[in-house]
Tab-separated table of C-alpha atoms (C1' of nucleotides) in Angstrom:
chain	number	residue	atom	x	y	z
J	28	MET	CA	27.975	-55.446	12.658
J	29	GLN	CA	24.279	-56.057	12.161
J	30	LYS	CA	22.833	-59.297	10.816
J	31	LYS	CA	22.880	-59.255	7.049
J	32	ASN	CA	22.168	-62.821	6.130
J	33	PRO	CA	18.483	-63.742	6.400
J	34	GLU	CA	18.738	-66.155	9.308
J	35	VAL	CA	18.485	-69.321	7.228
J	36	ASN	CA	19.789	-70.252	3.841
J	37	PRO	CA	16.630	-71.178	1.921
J	38	GLU	CA	18.410	-73.747	-0.226
J	39	LYS	CA	19.798	-75.542	2.786
J	40	LEU	CA	16.421	-75.342	4.470
J	41	LYS	CA	14.849	-76.915	1.410
J	42	ALA	CA	17.477	-79.626	1.394
J	43	ILE	CA	16.793	-80.362	5.061
J	44	VAL	CA	13.039	-80.443	4.535
J	45	ASP	CA	13.346	-82.817	1.602
J	46	ALA	CA	15.778	-85.119	3.325
J	47	ALA	CA	13.774	-85.111	6.545
J	48	CYS	CA	10.517	-85.867	4.737
J	49	TYR	CA	11.944	-88.945	3.088
J	50	GLU	CA	13.694	-90.117	6.234
J	51	PHE	CA	10.607	-89.749	8.427
J	52	ALA	CA	8.401	-91.285	5.759
J	53	LYS	CA	10.745	-94.214	5.376
J	54	LYS	CA	11.448	-95.020	9.014
J	55	GLY	CA	8.886	-93.256	11.138
J	56	TYR	CA	9.712	-90.757	13.845
J	57	ASP	CA	11.620	-92.949	16.289
J	58	LEU	CA	13.830	-94.753	13.820
J	59	ALA	CA	14.466	-91.741	11.623
J	60	SER	CA	18.064	-90.662	12.101
J	61	THR	CA	19.130	-87.049	12.258
J	62	ASN	CA	22.550	-88.202	11.101
J	63	GLU	CA	21.031	-89.628	7.943
J	64	ILE	CA	19.028	-86.456	7.378
J	65	THR	CA	22.069	-84.219	7.596
J	66	LYS	CA	24.031	-86.572	5.356
J	67	ALA	CA	21.267	-86.622	2.725
J	68	ALA	CA	20.808	-82.871	2.958
J	69	GLY	CA	24.530	-82.305	2.568
J	70	ILE	CA	24.866	-80.214	5.697
J	71	SER	CA	26.533	-80.642	9.054
J	72	LYS	CA	24.926	-82.006	12.167
J	73	GLY	CA	25.346	-78.697	13.940
J	74	LEU	CA	23.409	-76.773	11.343
J	75	LEU	CA	20.367	-78.962	11.647
J	76	PHE	CA	20.148	-78.239	15.345
J	77	TYR	CA	20.923	-74.582	14.678
J	78	TYR	CA	17.867	-74.350	12.397
J	79	PHE	CA	15.639	-76.660	14.424
J	80	GLU	CA	16.467	-77.009	18.051
J	81	SER	CA	15.367	-80.623	18.249
J	82	LYS	CA	14.190	-83.578	16.182
J	83	GLN	CA	10.664	-83.025	17.475
J	84	LYS	CA	10.653	-79.357	16.425
J	85	LEU	CA	11.794	-80.373	12.954
J	86	TYR	CA	8.996	-82.921	12.761
J	87	ASN	CA	6.409	-80.354	13.836
J	88	TYR	CA	7.689	-77.946	11.218
J	89	LEU	CA	7.228	-80.546	8.492
J	90	ILE	CA	3.693	-81.234	9.679
J	91	SER	CA	2.759	-77.565	9.586
J	92	LEU	CA	4.261	-77.171	6.107
J	93	ALA	CA	2.400	-80.199	4.819
J	94	LEU	CA	-0.882	-79.060	6.332
J	95	LYS	CA	-0.540	-75.704	4.634
J	96	LYS	CA	0.075	-77.280	1.231
J	97	LEU	CA	-2.856	-79.632	1.635
J	98	TRP	CA	-5.244	-76.898	2.725
J	99	ASP	CA	-4.237	-74.909	-0.332
J	100	PHE	CA	-4.980	-77.921	-2.475
J	101	HIS	CA	-8.281	-78.458	-0.712
J	102	ASN	CA	-9.366	-74.882	-1.280
J	103	LYS	CA	-8.516	-74.923	-4.946
J	104	VAL	CA	-10.888	-77.783	-5.737
J	105	ASP	CA	-13.842	-76.679	-7.829
J	106	LYS	CA	-16.825	-77.878	-5.825
J	107	ASN	CA	-19.354	-76.762	-8.446
J	108	GLU	CA	-18.239	-78.888	-11.368
J	109	THR	CA	-21.133	-81.198	-12.282
J	110	ASP	CA	-19.485	-83.144	-15.104
J	111	VAL	CA	-17.799	-86.152	-13.486
J	112	PHE	CA	-15.021	-86.342	-15.972
J	113	ARG	CA	-14.206	-82.662	-15.924
J	114	TYR	CA	-14.254	-82.879	-12.126
J	115	TYR	CA	-11.698	-85.659	-12.159
J	116	GLU	CA	-9.622	-83.916	-14.775
J	117	LYS	CA	-9.397	-80.721	-12.713
J	118	MET	CA	-8.647	-82.767	-9.646
J	119	ALA	CA	-5.833	-84.588	-11.409
J	120	GLN	CA	-4.397	-81.303	-12.618
J	121	LEU	CA	-4.299	-79.961	-9.064
J	122	GLN	CA	-2.779	-83.150	-7.725
J	123	LEU	CA	-0.062	-83.146	-10.355
J	124	GLU	CA	0.824	-79.549	-9.588
J	125	LEU	CA	0.963	-80.342	-5.904
J	126	PHE	CA	3.143	-83.359	-6.589
J	127	LYS	CA	5.476	-81.340	-8.768
J	128	LYS	CA	5.938	-78.597	-6.184
J	129	SER	CA	5.907	-80.623	-2.986
J	130	LYS	CA	6.716	-84.237	-3.671
J	131	SER	CA	8.663	-84.825	-0.484
J	132	LEU	CA	5.980	-83.306	1.729
J	133	LEU	CA	3.344	-85.456	0.051
J	134	VAL	CA	5.371	-88.576	0.634
J	135	PHE	CA	5.856	-87.534	4.237
J	136	MET	CA	2.200	-86.707	4.768
J	137	GLY	CA	1.160	-90.036	3.313
J	138	THR	CA	2.770	-91.813	6.234
J	139	ILE	CA	1.244	-89.738	9.026
J	140	PRO	CA	-2.191	-91.278	9.455
J	141	LYS	CA	-0.865	-94.825	9.726
J	142	LYS	CA	1.534	-94.245	12.591
J	143	GLU	CA	3.055	-91.372	14.553
J	144	MET	CA	-0.290	-89.672	15.152
J	145	SER	CA	0.399	-89.838	18.884
J	146	LEU	CA	3.422	-87.553	18.552
J	147	LEU	CA	1.206	-84.623	17.605
J	148	SER	CA	-0.607	-82.370	20.033
J	149	LYS	CA	-4.308	-83.138	20.337
J	150	PRO	CA	-5.487	-80.093	18.332
J	151	LEU	CA	-2.951	-80.866	15.605
J	152	GLN	CA	-4.173	-84.460	15.480
J	153	ASP	CA	-7.703	-83.180	15.061
J	154	GLU	CA	-6.678	-80.900	12.236
J	155	VAL	CA	-4.855	-83.678	10.419
J	156	TYR	CA	-7.847	-85.983	10.700
J	157	LYS	CA	-10.223	-83.278	9.578
J	158	LEU	CA	-8.078	-82.335	6.596
J	159	LEU	CA	-7.378	-85.854	5.397
J	160	PHE	CA	-11.032	-86.798	5.764
J	161	SER	CA	-12.080	-83.680	3.934
J	162	ILE	CA	-9.700	-84.336	1.045
J	163	GLN	CA	-10.667	-87.961	0.837
J	164	THR	CA	-14.313	-86.922	0.621
J	165	LEU	CA	-13.538	-84.480	-2.166
J	166	LYS	CA	-11.621	-87.116	-4.072
J	167	ASP	CA	-14.448	-89.619	-3.885
J	168	ILE	CA	-17.452	-88.382	-5.805
J	169	THR	CA	-19.558	-91.266	-4.573
J	170	ASN	CA	-19.781	-89.309	-1.323
J	171	HIS	CA	-21.661	-86.479	-2.994
J	172	PRO	CA	-23.443	-87.922	-6.023
J	173	GLU	CA	-26.045	-85.164	-5.867
J	174	LYS	CA	-23.418	-82.731	-7.155
J	175	ILE	CA	-22.990	-84.754	-10.317
J	176	ASN	CA	-25.168	-84.429	-13.356
J	177	LEU	CA	-26.274	-88.020	-13.876
J	178	THR	CA	-28.484	-87.235	-16.835
J	179	LEU	CA	-25.415	-87.219	-19.053
J	180	PHE	CA	-25.043	-90.964	-18.604
J	181	ARG	CA	-26.572	-93.502	-20.971
J	182	SER	CA	-30.177	-93.744	-19.981
J	183	ASP	CA	-30.217	-97.552	-20.061
J	184	LEU	CA	-27.920	-97.770	-17.024
J	185	ASP	CA	-28.257	-96.812	-13.394
J	186	GLY	CA	-26.492	-93.513	-12.799
J	187	PHE	CA	-25.157	-94.211	-9.332
J	188	GLU	CA	-23.936	-97.657	-10.290
J	189	ILE	CA	-21.953	-96.091	-13.098
J	190	LEU	CA	-20.593	-93.464	-10.741
J	191	LEU	CA	-19.227	-96.210	-8.503
J	192	ILE	CA	-17.581	-98.002	-11.383
J	193	ILE	CA	-16.031	-94.776	-12.657
J	194	ASP	CA	-14.705	-93.955	-9.229
J	195	TYR	CA	-13.114	-97.372	-8.839
J	196	ALA	CA	-11.665	-97.252	-12.337
J	197	ILE	CA	-10.064	-93.888	-11.704
J	198	LYS	CA	-8.727	-95.051	-8.355
J	199	GLY	CA	-7.225	-98.056	-10.088
J	200	TYR	CA	-5.671	-95.839	-12.739
J	201	GLU	CA	-4.302	-93.588	-10.022
J	202	ALA	CA	-2.864	-96.538	-8.092
J	203	LYS	CA	-0.992	-97.750	-11.157
J	204	LEU	CA	0.250	-94.259	-11.894
J	205	THR	CA	1.394	-93.679	-8.330
J	206	LYS	CA	3.346	-96.921	-8.339
J	207	CYS	CA	4.940	-95.859	-11.592
J	208	MET	CA	5.794	-92.371	-10.348
J	209	HIS	CA	7.523	-93.666	-7.269
J	210	SER	CA	9.839	-95.877	-9.264
J	211	ILE	CA	10.602	-93.630	-12.205
J	212	ASP	CA	11.781	-90.090	-11.639
J	213	ILE	CA	9.397	-87.557	-13.057
J	214	THR	CA	10.960	-84.858	-15.157
J	215	GLU	CA	9.388	-81.539	-15.990
J	216	THR	CA	8.647	-82.666	-19.527
J	217	ASN	CA	6.648	-85.799	-18.926
J	218	PHE	CA	4.197	-84.168	-16.540
J	219	GLU	CA	2.117	-82.966	-19.460
J	220	GLU	CA	2.451	-86.457	-20.943
J	221	VAL	CA	0.950	-87.950	-17.808
J	222	MET	CA	-1.964	-85.522	-17.904
J	223	GLU	CA	-2.498	-86.240	-21.581
J	224	ASP	CA	-2.654	-89.971	-20.930
J	225	PHE	CA	-5.146	-89.425	-18.166
J	226	ARG	CA	-7.297	-87.252	-20.411
J	227	LYS	CA	-7.334	-90.058	-22.968
J	228	PHE	CA	-8.454	-92.457	-20.259
J	229	LEU	CA	-11.245	-90.069	-19.266
J	230	GLN	CA	-12.242	-89.769	-22.906
J	231	SER	CA	-12.456	-93.526	-23.127
J	232	LEU	CA	-14.720	-93.583	-20.061
J	233	ARG	CA	-16.828	-90.826	-21.578
J	234	LYS	CA	-17.291	-92.840	-24.738
J	235	VAL	CA	-18.465	-95.834	-22.776
J	236	PHE	CA	-20.714	-94.189	-20.218
J	237	TYR	CA	-22.091	-90.998	-21.732
J	238	LYS	CA	-24.969	-90.804	-24.142
J	239	LYS	CA	-23.787	-91.370	-27.694
J	240	GLU	CA	-24.558	-87.839	-28.871
J	241	ARG	CA	-22.297	-86.323	-26.196
J	242	ILE	CA	-19.143	-87.512	-27.841
W	27	MET	CA	18.019	-140.516	26.022
W	28	GLN	CA	17.507	-139.875	22.308
W	29	LYS	CA	15.945	-136.752	20.864
W	30	LYS	CA	12.216	-137.012	21.193
W	31	ASN	CA	10.993	-133.523	20.399
W	32	PRO	CA	10.985	-132.700	16.704
W	33	GLU	CA	13.812	-130.156	16.804
W	34	VAL	CA	11.575	-127.099	16.734
W	35	ASN	CA	8.325	-126.276	18.411
W	36	PRO	CA	6.029	-125.495	15.463
W	37	GLU	CA	4.007	-122.960	17.415
W	38	LYS	CA	7.084	-121.019	18.424
W	39	LEU	CA	8.400	-121.257	14.884
W	40	LYS	CA	5.134	-119.832	13.620
W	41	ALA	CA	5.322	-117.033	16.177
W	42	ILE	CA	8.854	-116.206	15.074
W	43	VAL	CA	7.936	-116.248	11.399
W	44	ASP	CA	4.961	-113.950	11.957
W	45	ALA	CA	6.862	-111.537	14.143
W	46	ALA	CA	9.847	-111.492	11.793
W	47	CYS	CA	7.656	-110.894	8.746
W	48	TYR	CA	6.077	-107.824	10.260
W	49	GLU	CA	9.342	-106.499	11.626
W	50	PHE	CA	11.204	-106.888	8.326
W	51	ALA	CA	8.251	-105.486	6.394
W	52	LYS	CA	8.034	-102.500	8.678
W	53	LYS	CA	11.683	-101.567	8.956
W	54	GLY	CA	13.585	-103.313	6.229
W	55	TYR	CA	16.447	-105.710	6.802
W	56	ASP	CA	19.024	-103.412	8.388
W	57	LEU	CA	16.738	-101.618	10.821
W	58	ALA	CA	14.732	-104.686	11.758
W	59	SER	CA	15.655	-105.668	15.287
W	60	THR	CA	16.051	-109.249	16.401
W	61	ASN	CA	15.237	-108.036	19.904
W	62	GLU	CA	11.876	-106.748	18.718
W	63	ILE	CA	11.204	-109.984	16.873
W	64	THR	CA	11.831	-112.134	19.925
W	65	LYS	CA	9.747	-109.794	22.063
W	66	ALA	CA	6.824	-109.899	19.618
W	67	ALA	CA	7.138	-113.660	19.240
W	68	GLY	CA	7.188	-114.136	22.992
W	69	ILE	CA	10.397	-116.128	23.025
W	70	SER	CA	13.898	-115.527	24.271
W	71	LYS	CA	16.755	-114.129	22.311
W	72	GLY	CA	18.677	-117.350	22.610
W	73	LEU	CA	15.959	-119.419	21.011
W	74	LEU	CA	15.821	-117.295	17.921
W	75	PHE	CA	19.514	-117.930	17.293
W	76	TYR	CA	19.061	-121.574	18.231
W	77	TYR	CA	16.473	-121.963	15.460
W	78	PHE	CA	18.143	-119.629	12.953
W	79	GLU	CA	21.836	-119.147	13.376
W	80	SER	CA	21.779	-115.552	12.167
W	81	LYS	CA	19.505	-112.704	11.160
W	82	GLN	CA	20.416	-113.313	7.526
W	83	LYS	CA	19.491	-117.015	7.723
W	84	LEU	CA	16.138	-116.072	9.233
W	85	TYR	CA	15.565	-113.618	6.399
W	86	ASN	CA	16.428	-116.202	3.778
W	87	TYR	CA	14.047	-118.667	5.400
W	88	LEU	CA	11.208	-116.149	5.163
W	89	ILE	CA	11.990	-115.536	1.515
W	90	SER	CA	11.923	-119.228	0.690
W	91	LEU	CA	8.650	-119.702	2.580
W	92	ALA	CA	7.058	-116.781	0.783
W	93	LEU	CA	8.249	-117.979	-2.604
W	94	LYS	CA	6.720	-121.374	-1.966
W	95	LYS	CA	3.338	-119.896	-1.039
W	96	LEU	CA	3.344	-117.626	-4.065
W	97	TRP	CA	4.269	-120.400	-6.482
W	98	ASP	CA	1.422	-122.449	-5.067
W	99	PHE	CA	-0.896	-119.531	-5.662
W	100	HIS	CA	0.471	-119.040	-9.147
W	101	ASN	CA	-0.067	-122.656	-10.066
W	102	LYS	CA	-3.627	-122.706	-8.819
W	103	VAL	CA	-4.764	-119.947	-11.168
W	104	ASP	CA	-7.148	-121.219	-13.848
W	105	LYS	CA	-5.496	-120.052	-17.057
W	106	ASN	CA	-8.349	-121.327	-19.246
W	107	GLU	CA	-11.205	-119.280	-17.898
W	108	THR	CA	-12.507	-117.074	-20.727
W	109	ASP	CA	-15.186	-115.161	-18.841
W	110	VAL	CA	-13.505	-112.052	-17.438
W	111	PHE	CA	-15.698	-111.865	-14.400
W	112	ARG	CA	-15.415	-115.500	-13.491
W	113	TYR	CA	-11.653	-115.174	-13.966
W	114	TYR	CA	-11.502	-112.325	-11.502
W	115	GLU	CA	-13.827	-114.070	-9.093
W	116	LYS	CA	-11.661	-117.190	-9.020
W	117	MET	CA	-8.585	-115.036	-8.659
W	118	ALA	CA	-10.094	-113.180	-5.714
W	119	GLN	CA	-11.024	-116.459	-4.069
W	120	LEU	CA	-7.440	-117.687	-4.326
W	121	GLN	CA	-6.050	-114.415	-3.044
W	122	LEU	CA	-8.380	-114.404	-0.069
W	123	GLU	CA	-7.407	-117.957	0.833
W	124	LEU	CA	-3.744	-117.054	0.551
W	125	PHE	CA	-4.303	-113.984	2.700
W	126	LYS	CA	-6.159	-116.012	5.298
W	127	LYS	CA	-3.433	-118.635	5.544
W	128	SER	CA	-0.331	-116.508	5.135
W	129	LYS	CA	-1.073	-112.901	5.911
W	130	SER	CA	2.280	-112.153	7.495
W	131	LEU	CA	4.254	-113.673	4.630
W	132	LEU	CA	2.237	-111.667	2.131
W	133	VAL	CA	2.916	-108.460	3.996
W	134	PHE	CA	6.593	-109.381	4.110
W	135	MET	CA	6.749	-110.286	0.437
W	136	GLY	CA	5.057	-107.048	-0.512
W	137	THR	CA	8.079	-105.134	0.723
W	138	ILE	CA	10.772	-107.135	-1.044
W	139	PRO	CA	10.799	-105.698	-4.544
W	140	LYS	CA	11.049	-102.093	-3.366
W	141	LYS	CA	14.174	-102.517	-1.308
W	142	GLU	CA	16.392	-105.251	0.069
W	143	MET	CA	16.679	-107.078	-3.237
W	144	SER	CA	20.441	-106.746	-2.989
W	145	LEU	CA	20.543	-108.941	0.113
W	146	LEU	CA	19.476	-111.958	-1.897
W	147	SER	CA	21.755	-114.195	-3.904
W	148	LYS	CA	21.641	-113.541	-7.630
W	149	PRO	CA	19.645	-116.685	-8.501
W	150	LEU	CA	17.182	-115.928	-5.710
W	151	GLN	CA	16.781	-112.383	-7.006
W	152	ASP	CA	16.032	-113.786	-10.438
W	153	GLU	CA	13.426	-116.122	-9.041
W	154	VAL	CA	11.715	-113.346	-7.106
W	155	TYR	CA	11.583	-111.131	-10.165
W	156	LYS	CA	10.308	-113.947	-12.337
W	157	LEU	CA	7.621	-114.917	-9.855
W	158	LEU	CA	6.373	-111.423	-9.141
W	159	PHE	CA	6.309	-110.578	-12.816
W	160	SER	CA	4.500	-113.794	-13.577
W	161	ILE	CA	1.870	-113.154	-10.929
W	162	GLN	CA	1.419	-109.575	-11.966
W	163	THR	CA	0.856	-110.738	-15.520
W	164	LEU	CA	-1.742	-113.242	-14.380
W	165	LYS	CA	-3.522	-110.597	-12.345
W	166	ASP	CA	-3.717	-108.204	-15.254
W	167	ILE	CA	-5.924	-109.587	-17.998
W	168	THR	CA	-4.997	-106.749	-20.305
W	169	ASN	CA	-1.732	-108.599	-20.831
W	170	HIS	CA	-3.502	-111.544	-22.428
W	171	PRO	CA	-6.751	-110.254	-23.904
W	172	GLU	CA	-6.771	-113.080	-26.422
W	173	LYS	CA	-7.689	-115.469	-23.608
W	174	ILE	CA	-10.862	-113.529	-22.900
W	175	ASN	CA	-14.137	-113.996	-24.719
W	176	LEU	CA	-14.871	-110.468	-25.876
W	177	THR	CA	-18.032	-111.407	-27.702
W	178	LEU	CA	-19.892	-111.405	-24.411
W	179	PHE	CA	-19.566	-107.625	-24.202
W	180	ARG	CA	-22.133	-105.184	-25.534
W	181	SER	CA	-21.576	-105.023	-29.267
W	182	ASP	CA	-21.761	-101.225	-29.372
W	183	LEU	CA	-18.500	-100.883	-27.427
W	184	ASP	CA	-14.897	-101.748	-28.121
W	185	GLY	CA	-13.996	-104.967	-26.341
W	186	PHE	CA	-10.434	-104.114	-25.422
W	187	GLU	CA	-11.371	-100.674	-24.195
W	188	ILE	CA	-13.904	-102.252	-21.866
W	189	LEU	CA	-11.331	-104.754	-20.697
W	190	LEU	CA	-9.049	-101.912	-19.666
W	191	ILE	CA	-11.807	-100.164	-17.750
W	192	ILE	CA	-12.788	-103.371	-16.009
W	193	ASP	CA	-9.203	-104.051	-15.041
W	194	TYR	CA	-8.752	-100.571	-13.597
W	195	ALA	CA	-12.077	-100.751	-11.771
W	196	ILE	CA	-11.177	-104.031	-10.152
W	197	LYS	CA	-7.733	-102.737	-9.221
W	198	GLY	CA	-9.409	-99.729	-7.617
W	199	TYR	CA	-11.778	-101.989	-5.728
W	200	GLU	CA	-8.855	-104.103	-4.608
W	201	ALA	CA	-6.887	-101.056	-3.467
W	202	LYS	CA	-9.758	-99.884	-1.311
W	203	LEU	CA	-10.238	-103.354	0.104
W	204	THR	CA	-6.553	-103.784	0.865
W	205	LYS	CA	-6.461	-100.478	2.719
W	206	CYS	CA	-9.489	-101.601	4.687
W	207	MET	CA	-8.041	-105.019	5.486
W	208	HIS	CA	-4.841	-103.571	6.856
W	209	SER	CA	-6.646	-101.356	9.332
W	210	ILE	CA	-9.434	-103.675	10.450
W	211	ASP	CA	-8.623	-107.147	11.661
W	212	ILE	CA	-10.186	-109.801	9.516
W	213	THR	CA	-12.014	-112.509	11.363
W	214	GLU	CA	-12.903	-115.879	9.971
W	215	THR	CA	-16.534	-114.885	9.625
W	216	ASN	CA	-16.250	-111.801	7.482
W	217	PHE	CA	-14.120	-113.440	4.826
W	218	GLU	CA	-17.186	-114.781	3.111
W	219	GLU	CA	-18.738	-111.329	3.493
W	220	VAL	CA	-15.839	-109.793	1.626
W	221	MET	CA	-16.169	-112.325	-1.181
W	222	GLU	CA	-19.909	-111.737	-1.345
W	223	ASP	CA	-19.393	-107.981	-1.684
W	224	PHE	CA	-16.898	-108.524	-4.437
W	225	ARG	CA	-19.285	-110.830	-6.268
W	226	LYS	CA	-21.925	-108.113	-6.102
W	227	PHE	CA	-19.443	-105.678	-7.587
W	228	LEU	CA	-18.676	-108.112	-10.390
W	229	GLN	CA	-22.384	-108.554	-10.977
W	230	SER	CA	-22.761	-104.812	-11.286
W	231	LEU	CA	-19.959	-104.719	-13.858
W	232	ARG	CA	-21.589	-107.600	-15.715
W	233	LYS	CA	-24.832	-105.696	-15.873
W	234	VAL	CA	-23.125	-102.679	-17.351
W	235	PHE	CA	-20.779	-104.314	-19.813
W	236	TYR	CA	-22.321	-107.588	-20.912
W	237	LYS	CA	-25.030	-107.948	-23.514
W	238	LYS	CA	-28.442	-107.451	-21.962
W	239	GLU	CA	-29.617	-111.035	-22.493
W	240	ARG	CA	-26.666	-112.416	-20.530
W	241	ILE	CA	-27.954	-111.154	-17.180
G	14	DT	C1'	18.031	-140.375	38.499
G	15	DT	C1'	20.163	-139.716	34.248
G	16	DT	C1'	20.518	-137.615	29.917
G	17	DA	C1'	19.967	-134.903	26.057
G	18	DA	C1'	17.505	-131.411	23.923
G	19	DA	C1'	14.870	-126.899	24.407
G	20	DT	C1'	14.917	-122.478	26.380
G	21	DT	C1'	16.453	-118.614	28.958
G	22	DG	C1'	18.491	-113.895	29.649
G	23	DA	C1'	22.611	-111.596	31.336
G	24	DC	C1'	26.312	-110.328	28.754
G	25	DC	C1'	29.538	-108.696	24.934
G	26	DA	C1'	31.970	-105.500	21.741
G	27	DA	C1'	30.512	-102.564	18.300
G	28	DT	C1'	27.756	-99.140	16.550
G	29	DA	C1'	24.336	-95.458	16.301
G	30	DT	C1'	21.483	-92.308	18.749
G	31	DG	C1'	19.917	-87.098	19.696
G	32	DG	C1'	22.149	-83.290	21.021
G	33	DT	C1'	26.275	-79.936	22.386
G	34	DC	C1'	29.824	-76.645	21.747
G	35	DA	C1'	34.252	-74.557	20.931
G	36	DA	C1'	36.251	-73.232	16.942
G	37	DA	C1'	36.545	-71.962	12.178
G	38	DG	C1'	34.498	-69.479	8.072
G	39	DA	C1'	32.133	-65.829	5.818
G	40	DG	C1'	31.365	-61.382	4.771
G	41	DG	C1'	29.934	-56.732	5.881
G	42	DT	C1'	31.702	-52.145	8.239
G	43	DG	C1'	35.042	-48.865	9.971
F	30	DC	C1'	43.703	-54.307	7.991
F	31	DA	C1'	41.015	-55.538	12.389
F	32	DC	C1'	36.517	-56.082	14.207
F	33	DC	C1'	32.099	-57.895	14.583
F	34	DT	C1'	28.165	-60.896	14.090
F	35	DC	C1'	26.079	-64.638	12.034
F	36	DT	C1'	26.549	-69.229	9.778
F	37	DT	C1'	28.525	-73.606	9.586
F	38	DT	C1'	31.361	-77.304	10.973
F	39	DG	C1'	32.449	-81.930	12.990
F	40	DA	C1'	34.631	-84.014	16.979
F	41	DC	C1'	32.563	-85.239	21.044
F	42	DC	C1'	29.227	-86.876	24.746
F	43	DA	C1'	26.427	-90.096	27.546
F	44	DT	C1'	23.139	-93.335	26.474
F	45	DA	C1'	20.726	-96.908	24.057
F	46	DT	C1'	20.537	-100.587	20.800
F	47	DT	C1'	22.550	-103.703	17.782
F	48	DG	C1'	23.495	-108.936	16.277
F	49	DG	C1'	25.169	-112.626	18.499
F	50	DT	C1'	27.105	-115.821	22.510
F	51	DC	C1'	26.941	-119.077	26.118
F	52	DA	C1'	26.751	-120.966	30.732
F	53	DA	C1'	22.974	-122.100	33.252
F	54	DT	C1'	18.271	-123.678	33.807
F	55	DT	C1'	14.017	-126.089	32.491
F	56	DT	C1'	11.675	-129.840	30.330
F	57	DA	C1'	10.501	-134.342	29.745
F	58	DA	C1'	11.342	-138.950	28.102
F	59	DA	C1'	14.050	-143.159	29.529
DNA sequence: TTTAAATTGACCAATATGGTCAAAGAGGTG
DNA sequence: CACCTCTTTGACCATATTGGTCAATTTAAA
């Protein structure tokens, strides 16, 4: 008599979100096909439009979900860490967790700034810009070198110069890793492996750039 | 009475090639629209199919063009340079020249390995794989460290470890640059600027990693 | 003017689009 | 069982786009 099922089936919703993220990321808003989304999600056409009344509403929903995840990430970053390498290690840990929990949304979000910005309402556009800029700033320590303890570096080298090199090196490492993670499927088990490898890389950087006695 | 024009108008051909490269790169083979290509190239639908009898033939033509450019690039690389930084500098010079001359083809080629491989004939697939692998190997000195003179590095550090860091750093620099070059339009004038910036970066790496007396 | 090649765009059948809706399914209550 | 409400389906719609064709026009040298 009264409604007993909770409006939406969370598993089907998840399936739709995942499928939609990949479809939008792959083809952009206009070319993304709701038929393909329903097929990939394993649900019927009708259900998609029962959950989301239009393609645009679905898109907006994905945006709001992604923004939430990214703000969470943003707020978890430890802004007081002064050791470059520990800063990057914590950052990597957060990013991996985010990737593990919300891979599809990350993939989706990665495509927003390039195109499709015009589909969003002006205030939403502003929020996206603000958030992405804010995260990018956090990820790039060369934007706030004063927060980093440069006295730990070998005294025969220029601290800021080293900071730049470290930042580029880590970006390069990240780029390689990202490429790898998109091709190979990441299982639960090899997440810790990835972190361990990264820690080794950081250790190697430490050995090269920190004062000898710090090792 | 007899044919006087050389079959195809080279400017229109160029326009088609450029437009097709971007369209295929953006949407992949299936979703790429010949209508969009002709519109972007500023020619009529009929002409496209007068030059290339089908979408597939056009695609194959782009592949063969791209392969040619990349083999040229591959063959120009100086495989005997033993100074890491000079190696990377020469490499960057070649890449910039290639980018300047064949930007659209590069963008197109960058999308091939991810998808669409199945559209190519088996031997063509093999060639693409071989070429891309070969170029990737050339671009990554950590694959052939024996070609590099490690004695130039500071003697208190492990040569191969430094090589890895340098390679990552340069990849990071490249990633940033690539992102920048896709958003901003590159004019003839700022090409030399880009090279000059990169040289400064290499100089900074030299200062950090080479023996003091080498500066 | 003639002639042959280059170029156009209206046109085609076929397919795919976002979205609808009547009907079937599911599962709790009496 | 019947009854009810909510969830789910997929055939169906008008519309737009697809790759490709071709008769007609433009171009320009002979």
